[in-house]
Short mmCIF file of C-alpha atoms in Angstrom, two decimals:
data_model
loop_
_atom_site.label_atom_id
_atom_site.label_comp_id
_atom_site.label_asym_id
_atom_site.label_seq_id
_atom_site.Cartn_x
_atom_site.Cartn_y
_atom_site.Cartn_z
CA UNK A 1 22.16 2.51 57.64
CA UNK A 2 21.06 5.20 54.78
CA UNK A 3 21.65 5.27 51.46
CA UNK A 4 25.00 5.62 50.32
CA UNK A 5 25.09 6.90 46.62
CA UNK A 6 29.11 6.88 46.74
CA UNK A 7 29.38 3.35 46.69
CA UNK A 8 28.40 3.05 43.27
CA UNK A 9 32.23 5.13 42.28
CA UNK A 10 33.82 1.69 41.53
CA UNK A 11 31.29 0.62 39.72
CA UNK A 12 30.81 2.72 36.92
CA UNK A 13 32.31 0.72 34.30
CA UNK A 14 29.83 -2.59 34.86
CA UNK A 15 27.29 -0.43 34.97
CA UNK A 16 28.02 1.04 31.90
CA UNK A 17 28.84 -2.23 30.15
CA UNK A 18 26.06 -3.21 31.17
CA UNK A 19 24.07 -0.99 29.78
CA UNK A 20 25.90 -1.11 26.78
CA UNK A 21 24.86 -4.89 26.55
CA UNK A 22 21.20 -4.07 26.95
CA UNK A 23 20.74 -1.38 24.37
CA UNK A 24 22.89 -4.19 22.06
CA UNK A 25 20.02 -6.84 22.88
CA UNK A 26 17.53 -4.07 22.42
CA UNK A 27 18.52 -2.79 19.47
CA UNK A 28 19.29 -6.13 17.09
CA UNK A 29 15.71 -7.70 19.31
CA UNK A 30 14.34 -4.06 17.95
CA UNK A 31 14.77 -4.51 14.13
CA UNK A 32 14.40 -8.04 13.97
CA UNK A 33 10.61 -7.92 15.91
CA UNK A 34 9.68 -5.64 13.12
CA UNK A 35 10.86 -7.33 10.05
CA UNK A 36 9.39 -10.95 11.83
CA UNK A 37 6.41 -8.74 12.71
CA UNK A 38 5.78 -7.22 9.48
CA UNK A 39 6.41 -10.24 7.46
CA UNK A 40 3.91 -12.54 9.44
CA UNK A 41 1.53 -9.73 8.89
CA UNK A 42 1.70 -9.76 5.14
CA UNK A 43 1.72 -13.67 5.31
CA UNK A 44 -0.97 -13.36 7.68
CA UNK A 45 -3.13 -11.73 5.60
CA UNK A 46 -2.60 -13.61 2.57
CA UNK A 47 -4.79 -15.72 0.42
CA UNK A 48 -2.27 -18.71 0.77
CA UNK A 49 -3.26 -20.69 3.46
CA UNK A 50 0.45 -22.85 2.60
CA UNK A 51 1.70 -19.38 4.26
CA UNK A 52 -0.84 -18.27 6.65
CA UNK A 53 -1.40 -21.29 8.48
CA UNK A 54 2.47 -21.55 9.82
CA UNK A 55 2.66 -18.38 10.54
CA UNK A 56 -0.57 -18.27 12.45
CA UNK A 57 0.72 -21.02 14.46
CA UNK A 58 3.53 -19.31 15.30
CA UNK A 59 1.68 -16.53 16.25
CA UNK A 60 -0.25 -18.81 18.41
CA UNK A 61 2.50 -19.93 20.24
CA UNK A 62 4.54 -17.08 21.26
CA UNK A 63 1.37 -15.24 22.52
CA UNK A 64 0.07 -17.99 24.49
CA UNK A 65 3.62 -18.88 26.57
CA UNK A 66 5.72 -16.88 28.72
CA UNK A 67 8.74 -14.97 27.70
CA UNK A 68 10.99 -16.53 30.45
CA UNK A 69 9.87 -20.17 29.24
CA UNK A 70 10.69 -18.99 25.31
CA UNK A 71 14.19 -18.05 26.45
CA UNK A 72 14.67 -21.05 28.84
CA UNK A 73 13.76 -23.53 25.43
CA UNK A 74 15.39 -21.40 22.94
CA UNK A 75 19.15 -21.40 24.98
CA UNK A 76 18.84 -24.61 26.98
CA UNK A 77 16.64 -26.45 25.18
CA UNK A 78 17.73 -25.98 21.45
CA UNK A 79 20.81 -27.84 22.58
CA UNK A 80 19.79 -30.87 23.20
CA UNK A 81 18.94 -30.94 19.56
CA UNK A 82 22.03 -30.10 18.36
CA UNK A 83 21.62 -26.03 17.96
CA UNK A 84 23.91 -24.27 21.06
CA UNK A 85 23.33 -20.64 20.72
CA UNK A 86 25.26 -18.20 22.42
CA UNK A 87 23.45 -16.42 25.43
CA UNK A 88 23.03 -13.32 23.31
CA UNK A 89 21.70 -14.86 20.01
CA UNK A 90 19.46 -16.89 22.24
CA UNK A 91 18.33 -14.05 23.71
CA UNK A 92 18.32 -11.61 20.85
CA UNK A 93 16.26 -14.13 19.01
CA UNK A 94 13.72 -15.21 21.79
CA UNK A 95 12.43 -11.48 22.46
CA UNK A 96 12.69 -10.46 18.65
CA UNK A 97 10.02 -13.77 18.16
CA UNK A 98 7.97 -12.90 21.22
CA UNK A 99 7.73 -9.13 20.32
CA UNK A 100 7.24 -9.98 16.86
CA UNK A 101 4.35 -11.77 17.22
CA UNK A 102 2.80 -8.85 18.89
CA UNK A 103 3.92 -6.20 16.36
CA UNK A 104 2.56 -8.77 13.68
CA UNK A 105 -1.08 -8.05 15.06
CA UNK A 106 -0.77 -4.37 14.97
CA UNK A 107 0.91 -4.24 11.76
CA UNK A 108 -2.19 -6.49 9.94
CA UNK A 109 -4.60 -3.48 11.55
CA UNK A 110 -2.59 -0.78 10.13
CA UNK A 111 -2.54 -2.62 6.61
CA UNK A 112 -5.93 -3.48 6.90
CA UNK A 113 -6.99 0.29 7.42
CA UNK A 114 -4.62 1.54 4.61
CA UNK A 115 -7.67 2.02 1.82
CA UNK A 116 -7.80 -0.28 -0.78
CA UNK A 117 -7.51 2.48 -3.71
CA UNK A 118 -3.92 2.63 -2.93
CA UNK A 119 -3.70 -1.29 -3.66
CA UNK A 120 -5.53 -0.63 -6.55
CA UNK A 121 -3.75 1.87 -8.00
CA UNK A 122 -0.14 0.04 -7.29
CA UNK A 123 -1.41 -2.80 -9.39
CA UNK A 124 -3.13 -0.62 -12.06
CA UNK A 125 0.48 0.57 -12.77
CA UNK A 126 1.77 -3.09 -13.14
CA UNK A 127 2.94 -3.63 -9.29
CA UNK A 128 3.42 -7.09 -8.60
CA UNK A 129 1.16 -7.99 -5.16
CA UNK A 130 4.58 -7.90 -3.48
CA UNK A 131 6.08 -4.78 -4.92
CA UNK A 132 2.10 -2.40 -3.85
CA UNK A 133 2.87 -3.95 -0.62
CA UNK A 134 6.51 -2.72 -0.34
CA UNK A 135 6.32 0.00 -1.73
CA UNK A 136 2.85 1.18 -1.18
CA UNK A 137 1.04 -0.37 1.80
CA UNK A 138 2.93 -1.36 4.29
CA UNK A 139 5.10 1.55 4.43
CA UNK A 140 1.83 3.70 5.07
CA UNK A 141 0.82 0.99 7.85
CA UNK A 142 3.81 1.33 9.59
CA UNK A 143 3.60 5.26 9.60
CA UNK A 144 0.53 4.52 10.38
CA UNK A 145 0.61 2.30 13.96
CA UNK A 146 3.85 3.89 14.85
CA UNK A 147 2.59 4.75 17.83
CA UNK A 148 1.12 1.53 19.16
CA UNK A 149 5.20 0.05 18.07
CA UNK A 150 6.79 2.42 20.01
CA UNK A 151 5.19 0.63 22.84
CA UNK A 152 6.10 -2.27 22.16
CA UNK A 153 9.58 -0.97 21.85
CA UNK A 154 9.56 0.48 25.46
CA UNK A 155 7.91 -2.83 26.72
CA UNK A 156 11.43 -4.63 24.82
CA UNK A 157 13.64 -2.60 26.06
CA UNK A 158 11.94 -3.76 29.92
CA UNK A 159 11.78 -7.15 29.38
CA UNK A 160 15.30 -7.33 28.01
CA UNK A 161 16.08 -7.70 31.63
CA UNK A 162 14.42 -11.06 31.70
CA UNK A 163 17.71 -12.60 29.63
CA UNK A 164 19.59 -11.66 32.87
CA UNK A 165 18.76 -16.16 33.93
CA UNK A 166 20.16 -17.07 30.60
CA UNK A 167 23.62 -14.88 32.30
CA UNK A 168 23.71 -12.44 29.39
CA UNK A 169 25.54 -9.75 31.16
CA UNK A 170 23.36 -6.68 30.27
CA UNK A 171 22.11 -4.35 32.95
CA UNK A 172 20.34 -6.38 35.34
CA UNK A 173 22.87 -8.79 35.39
CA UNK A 174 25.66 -6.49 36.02
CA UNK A 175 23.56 -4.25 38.88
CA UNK A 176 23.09 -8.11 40.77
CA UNK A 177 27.17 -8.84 40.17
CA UNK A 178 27.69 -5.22 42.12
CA UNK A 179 25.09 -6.16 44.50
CA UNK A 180 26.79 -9.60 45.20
CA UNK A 181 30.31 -7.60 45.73
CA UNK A 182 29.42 -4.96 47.56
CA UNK A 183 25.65 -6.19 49.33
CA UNK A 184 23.82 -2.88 48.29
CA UNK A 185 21.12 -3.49 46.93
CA UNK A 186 18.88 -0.27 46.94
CA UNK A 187 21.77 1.70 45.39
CA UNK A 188 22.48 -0.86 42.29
CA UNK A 189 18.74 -1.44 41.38
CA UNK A 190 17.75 2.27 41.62
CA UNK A 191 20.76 3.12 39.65
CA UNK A 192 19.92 0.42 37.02
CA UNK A 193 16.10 1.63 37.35
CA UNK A 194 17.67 5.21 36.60
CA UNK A 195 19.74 4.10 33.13
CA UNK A 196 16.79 1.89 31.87
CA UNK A 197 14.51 5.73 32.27
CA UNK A 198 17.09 7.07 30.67
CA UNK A 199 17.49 4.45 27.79
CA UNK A 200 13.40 4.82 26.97
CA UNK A 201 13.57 8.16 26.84
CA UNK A 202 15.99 8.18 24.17
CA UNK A 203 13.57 5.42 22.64
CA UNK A 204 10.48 7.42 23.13
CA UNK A 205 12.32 10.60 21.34
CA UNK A 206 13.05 8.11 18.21
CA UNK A 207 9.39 7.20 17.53
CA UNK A 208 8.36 10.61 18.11
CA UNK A 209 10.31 11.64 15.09
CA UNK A 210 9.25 8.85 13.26
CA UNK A 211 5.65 10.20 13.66
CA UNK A 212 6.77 13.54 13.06
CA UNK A 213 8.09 12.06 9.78
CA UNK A 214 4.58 10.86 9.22
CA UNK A 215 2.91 14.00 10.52
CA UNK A 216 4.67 15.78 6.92
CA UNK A 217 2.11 13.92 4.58
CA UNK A 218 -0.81 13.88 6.21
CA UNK B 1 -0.82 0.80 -37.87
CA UNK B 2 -3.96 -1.17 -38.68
CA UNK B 3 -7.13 -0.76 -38.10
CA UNK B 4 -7.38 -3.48 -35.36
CA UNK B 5 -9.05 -2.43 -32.34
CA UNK B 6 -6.85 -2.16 -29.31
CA UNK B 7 -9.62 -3.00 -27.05
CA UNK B 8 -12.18 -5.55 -28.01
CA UNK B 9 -14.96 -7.12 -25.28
CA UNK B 10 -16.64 -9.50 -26.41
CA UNK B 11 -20.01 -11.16 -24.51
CA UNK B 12 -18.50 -9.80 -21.02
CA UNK B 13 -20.49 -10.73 -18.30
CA UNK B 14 -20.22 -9.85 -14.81
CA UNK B 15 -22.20 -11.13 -11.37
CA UNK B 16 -21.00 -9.88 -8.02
CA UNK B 17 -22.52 -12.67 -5.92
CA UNK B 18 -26.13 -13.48 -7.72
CA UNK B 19 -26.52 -10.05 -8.81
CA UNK B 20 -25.70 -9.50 -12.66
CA UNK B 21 -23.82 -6.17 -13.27
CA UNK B 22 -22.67 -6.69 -16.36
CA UNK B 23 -24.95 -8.78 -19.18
CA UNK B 24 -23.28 -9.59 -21.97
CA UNK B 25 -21.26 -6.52 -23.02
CA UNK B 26 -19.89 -5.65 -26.89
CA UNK B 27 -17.40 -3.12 -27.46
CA UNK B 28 -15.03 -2.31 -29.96
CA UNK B 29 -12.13 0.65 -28.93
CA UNK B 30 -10.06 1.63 -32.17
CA UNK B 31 -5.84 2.97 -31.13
CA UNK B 32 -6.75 6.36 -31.06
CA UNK B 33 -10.17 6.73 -30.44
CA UNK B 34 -11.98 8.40 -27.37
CA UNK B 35 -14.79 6.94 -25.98
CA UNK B 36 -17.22 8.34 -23.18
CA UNK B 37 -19.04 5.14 -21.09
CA UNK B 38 -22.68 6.92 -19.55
CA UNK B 39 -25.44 6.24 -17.82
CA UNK B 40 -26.67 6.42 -14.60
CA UNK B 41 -25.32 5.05 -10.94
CA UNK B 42 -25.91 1.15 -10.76
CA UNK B 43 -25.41 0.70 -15.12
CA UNK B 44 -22.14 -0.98 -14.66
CA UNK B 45 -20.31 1.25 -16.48
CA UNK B 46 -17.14 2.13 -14.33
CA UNK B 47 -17.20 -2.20 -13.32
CA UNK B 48 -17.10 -2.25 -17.39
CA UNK B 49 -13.68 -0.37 -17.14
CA UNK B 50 -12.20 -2.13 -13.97
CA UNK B 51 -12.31 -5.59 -15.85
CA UNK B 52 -10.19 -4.06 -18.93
CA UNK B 53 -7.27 -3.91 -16.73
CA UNK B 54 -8.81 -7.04 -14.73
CA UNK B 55 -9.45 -4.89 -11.10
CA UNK B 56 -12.19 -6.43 -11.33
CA UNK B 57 -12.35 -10.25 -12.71
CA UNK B 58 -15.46 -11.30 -15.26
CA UNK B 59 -17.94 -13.83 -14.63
CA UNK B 60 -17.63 -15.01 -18.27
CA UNK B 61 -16.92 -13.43 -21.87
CA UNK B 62 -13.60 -12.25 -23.36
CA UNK B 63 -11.45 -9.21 -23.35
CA UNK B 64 -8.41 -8.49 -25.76
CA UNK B 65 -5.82 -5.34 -25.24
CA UNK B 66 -3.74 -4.98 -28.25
CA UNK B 67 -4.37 -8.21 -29.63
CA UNK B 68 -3.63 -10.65 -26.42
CA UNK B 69 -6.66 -12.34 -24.12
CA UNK B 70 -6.61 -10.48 -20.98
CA UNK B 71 -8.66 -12.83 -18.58
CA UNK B 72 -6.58 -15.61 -19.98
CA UNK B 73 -7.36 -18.84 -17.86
CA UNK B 74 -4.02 -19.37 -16.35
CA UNK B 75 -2.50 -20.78 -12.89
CA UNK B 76 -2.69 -18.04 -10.70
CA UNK B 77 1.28 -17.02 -10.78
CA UNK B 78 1.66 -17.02 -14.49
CA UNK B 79 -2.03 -14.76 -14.45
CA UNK B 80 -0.57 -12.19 -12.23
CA UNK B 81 2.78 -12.05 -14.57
CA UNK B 82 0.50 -11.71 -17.23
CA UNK B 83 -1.05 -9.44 -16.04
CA UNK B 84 1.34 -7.33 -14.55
CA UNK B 85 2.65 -7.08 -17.99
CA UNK B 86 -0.65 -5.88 -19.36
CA UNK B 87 -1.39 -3.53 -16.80
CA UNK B 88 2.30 -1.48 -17.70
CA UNK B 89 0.61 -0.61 -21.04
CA UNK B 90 -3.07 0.42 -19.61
CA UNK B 91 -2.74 3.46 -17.18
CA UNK B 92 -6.04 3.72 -14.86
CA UNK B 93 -7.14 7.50 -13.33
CA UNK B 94 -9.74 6.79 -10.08
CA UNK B 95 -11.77 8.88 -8.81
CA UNK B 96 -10.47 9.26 -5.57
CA UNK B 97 -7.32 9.69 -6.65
CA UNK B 98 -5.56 7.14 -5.18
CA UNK B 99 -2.08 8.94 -4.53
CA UNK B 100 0.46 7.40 -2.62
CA UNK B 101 0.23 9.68 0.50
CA UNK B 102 3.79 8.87 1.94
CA UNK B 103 5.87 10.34 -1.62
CA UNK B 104 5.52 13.66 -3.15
CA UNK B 105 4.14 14.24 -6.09
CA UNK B 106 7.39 13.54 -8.29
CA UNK B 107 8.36 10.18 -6.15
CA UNK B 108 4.11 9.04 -7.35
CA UNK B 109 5.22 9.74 -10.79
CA UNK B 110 8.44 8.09 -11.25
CA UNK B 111 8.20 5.27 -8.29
CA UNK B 112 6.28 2.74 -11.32
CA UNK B 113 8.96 3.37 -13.72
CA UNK B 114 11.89 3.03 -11.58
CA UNK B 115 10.41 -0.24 -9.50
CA UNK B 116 9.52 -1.74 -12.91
CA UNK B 117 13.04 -0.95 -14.53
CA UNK B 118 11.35 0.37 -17.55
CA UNK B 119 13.73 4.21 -16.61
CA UNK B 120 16.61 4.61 -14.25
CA UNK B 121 16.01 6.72 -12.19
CA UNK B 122 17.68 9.78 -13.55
CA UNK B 123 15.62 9.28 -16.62
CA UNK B 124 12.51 8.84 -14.82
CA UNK B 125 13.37 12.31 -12.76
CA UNK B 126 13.47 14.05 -16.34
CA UNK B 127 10.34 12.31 -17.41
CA UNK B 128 8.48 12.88 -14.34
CA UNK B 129 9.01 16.67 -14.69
CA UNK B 130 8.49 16.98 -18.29
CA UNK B 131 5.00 15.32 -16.98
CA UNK B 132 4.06 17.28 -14.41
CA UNK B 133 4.95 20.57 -16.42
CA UNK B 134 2.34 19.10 -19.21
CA UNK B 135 -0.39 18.85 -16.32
CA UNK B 136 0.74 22.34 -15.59
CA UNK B 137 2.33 21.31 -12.01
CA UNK B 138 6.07 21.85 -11.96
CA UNK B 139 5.64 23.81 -9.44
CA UNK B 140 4.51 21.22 -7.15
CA UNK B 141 6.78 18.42 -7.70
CA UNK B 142 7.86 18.38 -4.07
CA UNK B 143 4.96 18.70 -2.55
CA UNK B 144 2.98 15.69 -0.70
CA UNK B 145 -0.21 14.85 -1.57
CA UNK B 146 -2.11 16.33 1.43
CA UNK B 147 -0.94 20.09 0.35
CA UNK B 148 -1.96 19.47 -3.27
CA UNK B 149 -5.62 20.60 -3.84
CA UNK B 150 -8.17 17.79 -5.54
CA UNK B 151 -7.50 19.26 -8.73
CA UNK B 152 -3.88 18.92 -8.45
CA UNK B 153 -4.03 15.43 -7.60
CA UNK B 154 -6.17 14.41 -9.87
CA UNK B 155 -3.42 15.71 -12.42
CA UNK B 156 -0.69 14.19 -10.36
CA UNK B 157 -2.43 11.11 -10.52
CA UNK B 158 -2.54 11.33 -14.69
CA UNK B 159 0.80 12.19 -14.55
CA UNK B 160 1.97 8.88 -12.47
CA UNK B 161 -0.10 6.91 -15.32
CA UNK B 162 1.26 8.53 -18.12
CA UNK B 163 4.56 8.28 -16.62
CA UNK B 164 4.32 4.14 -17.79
CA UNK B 165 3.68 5.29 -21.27
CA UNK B 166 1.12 3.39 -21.36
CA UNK B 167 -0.99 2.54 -24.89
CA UNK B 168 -4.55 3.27 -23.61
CA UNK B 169 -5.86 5.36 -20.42
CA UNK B 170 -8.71 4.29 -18.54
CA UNK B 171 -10.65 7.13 -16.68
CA UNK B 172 -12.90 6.37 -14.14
CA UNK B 173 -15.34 9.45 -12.91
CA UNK B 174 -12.11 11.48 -12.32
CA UNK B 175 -13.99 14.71 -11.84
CA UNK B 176 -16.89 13.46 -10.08
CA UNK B 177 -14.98 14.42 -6.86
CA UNK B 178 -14.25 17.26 -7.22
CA UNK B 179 -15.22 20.74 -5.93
CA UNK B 180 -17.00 22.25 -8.85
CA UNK B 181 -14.35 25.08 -9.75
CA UNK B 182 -11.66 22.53 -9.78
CA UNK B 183 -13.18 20.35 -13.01
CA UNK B 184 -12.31 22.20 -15.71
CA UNK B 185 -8.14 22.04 -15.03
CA UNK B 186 -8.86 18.35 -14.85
CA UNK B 187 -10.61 18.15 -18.23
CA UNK B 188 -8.35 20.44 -19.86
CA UNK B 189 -5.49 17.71 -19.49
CA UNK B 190 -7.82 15.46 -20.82
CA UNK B 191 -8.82 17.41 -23.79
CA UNK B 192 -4.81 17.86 -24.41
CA UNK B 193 -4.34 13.80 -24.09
CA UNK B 194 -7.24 13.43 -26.84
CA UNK B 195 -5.77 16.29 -28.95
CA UNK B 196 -2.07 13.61 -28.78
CA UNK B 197 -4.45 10.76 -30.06
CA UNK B 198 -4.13 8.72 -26.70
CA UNK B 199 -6.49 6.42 -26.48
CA UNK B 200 -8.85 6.75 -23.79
CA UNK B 201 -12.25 5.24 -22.39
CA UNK B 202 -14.37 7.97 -20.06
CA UNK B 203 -16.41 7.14 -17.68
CA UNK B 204 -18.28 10.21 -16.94
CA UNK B 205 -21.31 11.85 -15.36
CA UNK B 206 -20.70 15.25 -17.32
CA UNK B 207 -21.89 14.94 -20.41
CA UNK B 208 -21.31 18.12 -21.69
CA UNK B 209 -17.76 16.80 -21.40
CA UNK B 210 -18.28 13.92 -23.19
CA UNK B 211 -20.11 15.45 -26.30
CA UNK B 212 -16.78 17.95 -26.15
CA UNK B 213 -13.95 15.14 -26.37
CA UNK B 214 -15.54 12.04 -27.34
CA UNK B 215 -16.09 10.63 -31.04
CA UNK B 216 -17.79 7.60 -29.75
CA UNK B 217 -20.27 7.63 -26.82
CA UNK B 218 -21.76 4.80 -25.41
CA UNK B 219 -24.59 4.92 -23.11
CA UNK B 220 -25.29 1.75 -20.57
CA UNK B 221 -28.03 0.89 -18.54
CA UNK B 222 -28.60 -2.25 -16.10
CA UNK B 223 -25.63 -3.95 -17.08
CA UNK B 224 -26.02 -3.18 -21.37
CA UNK B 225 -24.87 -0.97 -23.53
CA UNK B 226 -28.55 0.55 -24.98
CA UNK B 227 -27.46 2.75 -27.89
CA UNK B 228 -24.03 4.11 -28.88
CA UNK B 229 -22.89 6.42 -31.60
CA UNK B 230 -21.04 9.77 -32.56
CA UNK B 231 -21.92 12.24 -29.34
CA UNK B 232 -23.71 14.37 -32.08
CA UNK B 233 -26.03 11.52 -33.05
CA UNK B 234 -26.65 10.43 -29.12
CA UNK B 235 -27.25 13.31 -27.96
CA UNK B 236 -29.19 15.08 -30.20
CA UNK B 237 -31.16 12.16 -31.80
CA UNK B 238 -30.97 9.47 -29.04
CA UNK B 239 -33.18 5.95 -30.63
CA UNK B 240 -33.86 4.59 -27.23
CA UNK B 241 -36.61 5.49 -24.88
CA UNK B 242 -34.16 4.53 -22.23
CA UNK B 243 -31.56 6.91 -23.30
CA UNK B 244 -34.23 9.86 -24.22
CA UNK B 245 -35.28 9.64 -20.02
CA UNK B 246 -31.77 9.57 -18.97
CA UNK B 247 -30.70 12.55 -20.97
CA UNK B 248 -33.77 14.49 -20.19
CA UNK B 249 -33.45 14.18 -16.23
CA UNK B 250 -29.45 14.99 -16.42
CA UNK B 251 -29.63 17.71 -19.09
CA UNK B 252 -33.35 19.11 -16.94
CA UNK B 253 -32.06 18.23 -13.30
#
């Protein structure tokens, strides 16, 4: 037996939910990453060690264990201490922490190249060290590794597939519960494979005008 | 008004590591008063100006703007509140610049004000323009940095200090670099600032410049100040054989 593209007909709508669940996860794991990220970076990188220890240790952590583990602790193991997350939070919350400690490193090299002058010249005009980073630094950081987040952005937007085991019902998910109904597999996946192209393209266009945002001052 | 200085150093010393940069500086600025810091690369002169507004910490010594301790010995929290205060009042030209590359030229003027809640932000729009007309760029108030030439920064860049109405300006080789052609527009604003009686310390390489603007000149070498005086006085009648050499090579080379 071929392929049989008209099979998916019925099963528009889960797909669709589906991916409507994903880009949800994606999104909210998205925005979190980079406020976590950016925030360990500035903690990171300063002279407190009260702050940069935890945060390095944290760091340390989410690089050096799997993402399927992190989600497997953060749903079913938070509970037995008394914290049940939902599937989503859970979910939302382990890929935001395990992409955030990635973003965190670029984010520290994009600060870390921003020249010092412009530091210098926050705090000549009375800047608190908190207000030249806000408003000075890390904003040209950002601009600055845009690029190197984007990626990380595709890679989340991939690996959001891994919260399928914790039964989140996002795009994976949903392309297996067709498969199960209807024993196709070929024609789910490769239309699931099709939507997540489709979703990082959309993703990819959004950090390209980001960097054409950047592209104005420089 | 009395006639208290604003700025007053007092013994400063300076080491960066076990080198001494600065060896036990004296210096008295009067509110009003214009004074050109020279000498040649390595004197200390422009680490002499970065520990008035404490970008640069001192070894030992004191340092007073308008009558309070600057390098007050403080917990670290209530040091950068203090200073943060005293910083509002003493605007700082570099000479690199130092624009924020990511607003235009009216956002770098008015972002101190606004952040700092000293103008709304209508009020700091106004001001801002009113600024940039005075360094003769109203024209550019939208523009980003990276379209402004070095000139125009440079008066972009005295235009976000003056923005925090500050009491004293601190000038730190602000020509030096620059293309040659581009020096004068930069000095003109400077000139106009002395004509309003701002008080201002110069570090400078262009003497001719200094002798221009200045009424007190103060010439440094290996971490001292050698000889100081009215411009006409240095420069025509310098005491020191230190100061005689210097002149010589700049004014011959």
């Amino acid at each position: 037996m071929g392929l049989d593209f008209s099979i998916l007909a019925g099963y528009e709508g889960v797909l669709v939910q589906g991916a409507i669940w994903t880009v949800g996860l994606t999104v909210a794991s998205i925005v979190l990453s980079l406020v976590i990220g950016t925030l360990m970076a500035v903690f990171r990188l300063s002279g407190m060690r009260i702050v940069r220890w935890p945060v390095s240790f944290v760091i340390w952590l989410f690089m050096g264990t799997p993402l399927l583990l992190q989600l497997y602790l953060i749903y079913f193991g938070l509970v037995q201490i008394g914290l049940d997350l939902n599937a989503f939070t859970a979910g939302v919350i382990a890929l935001s922490l395990h992409f955030a400690v990635y973003d965190a490193d670029i984010i520290r090299a994009g600060i870390v190249a921003v020249d010092k002058g412009q530091y210098e010249a926050a705090r000549s005009l009375g800047l608190s060290h908190a207000q030249a980073m806000r408003k000075s630094i890390v904003p040209q950081a950002l601009y600055n590794v845009a690029p190197a987040l984007g990626n990380m952005m595709i890679a989340l937007l991939k690996e959001s597939s891994l919260v399928s085991v914790i039964g989140v019902m996002e795009l994976t998910l949903s392309a297996q519960r067709a498969i199960s109904d209807t024993f196709r597999p070929f024609e789910f996946y490769l239309a699931a494979a099709v939507i997540y192209y489709v979703l990082n393209l959309v993703l990819e266009q959004a950090v390209k005008a980001v960097e054409r945002r950047s592209a104005k001052y420089r | 008004m009395s006639n208290d200085p604003i700025i007053r150093i007092k013994d400063l010393h300076k080491s960066f590591g076990p080198v001494e940069v600065l060896k036990g500086i004296d210096m008295d600025v009067a509110p009003g008063q214009i004074v050109a810091l020279i000498g040649p690369s390595g004197s200390g002169k422009s680490t002499l100006l970065r520990t008035i507004n404490q970008l640069e910490d001192v070894t030992s010594g004191e340092i007073f703007f308008d009558g309070a301790l600057v390098n007050r010995d403080l917990p670290h929290r209530q040091r950068e509140k203090h200073l943060n205060r005293l910083r509002q009042d003493i605007g700082m030209v570099f000479q690199h610049f130092n624009l924020f590359p990511h607003l235009t030229a009216i956002e770098n003027v008015t972002m101190a004000p606004v952040l700092l809640g000293r103008q709304t932000k209508t009020q700091a729009l106004a001001e801002a323009r009113a600024l940039l007309e005075k360094v003769g760029l109203s024209d550019r108030a939208d523009y980003y940095p990276s379209r402004l030439s070095g000139g125009q920064k440079q008066r972009v860049a005295i235009a976000r200090a003056l923005a925090m109405n500050p009491k004293a300006m601190l000038f730190d080789e602000v020509t030096s670099a620059l293309d040659p052609e581009l020096v004068g527009e930069v000095n003109k604003v400077m000139k106009q600032l002395a004509q309003e009686h701002m008080t201002m310390i110069i570090v400078t390489h262009e003497l001719r410049f200094a002798s221009d603007v200045a009424d007190h000149v103060v010439f440094m070498a290996d971490g001292v100040v050698v000889e100081e005086g009215p411009p006409d006085a240095l420069f025509r009648a310098p005491q020191h054989e230190r100061t005689k050499a210097f002149l010589q090579q700049v004014f011959e080379g």
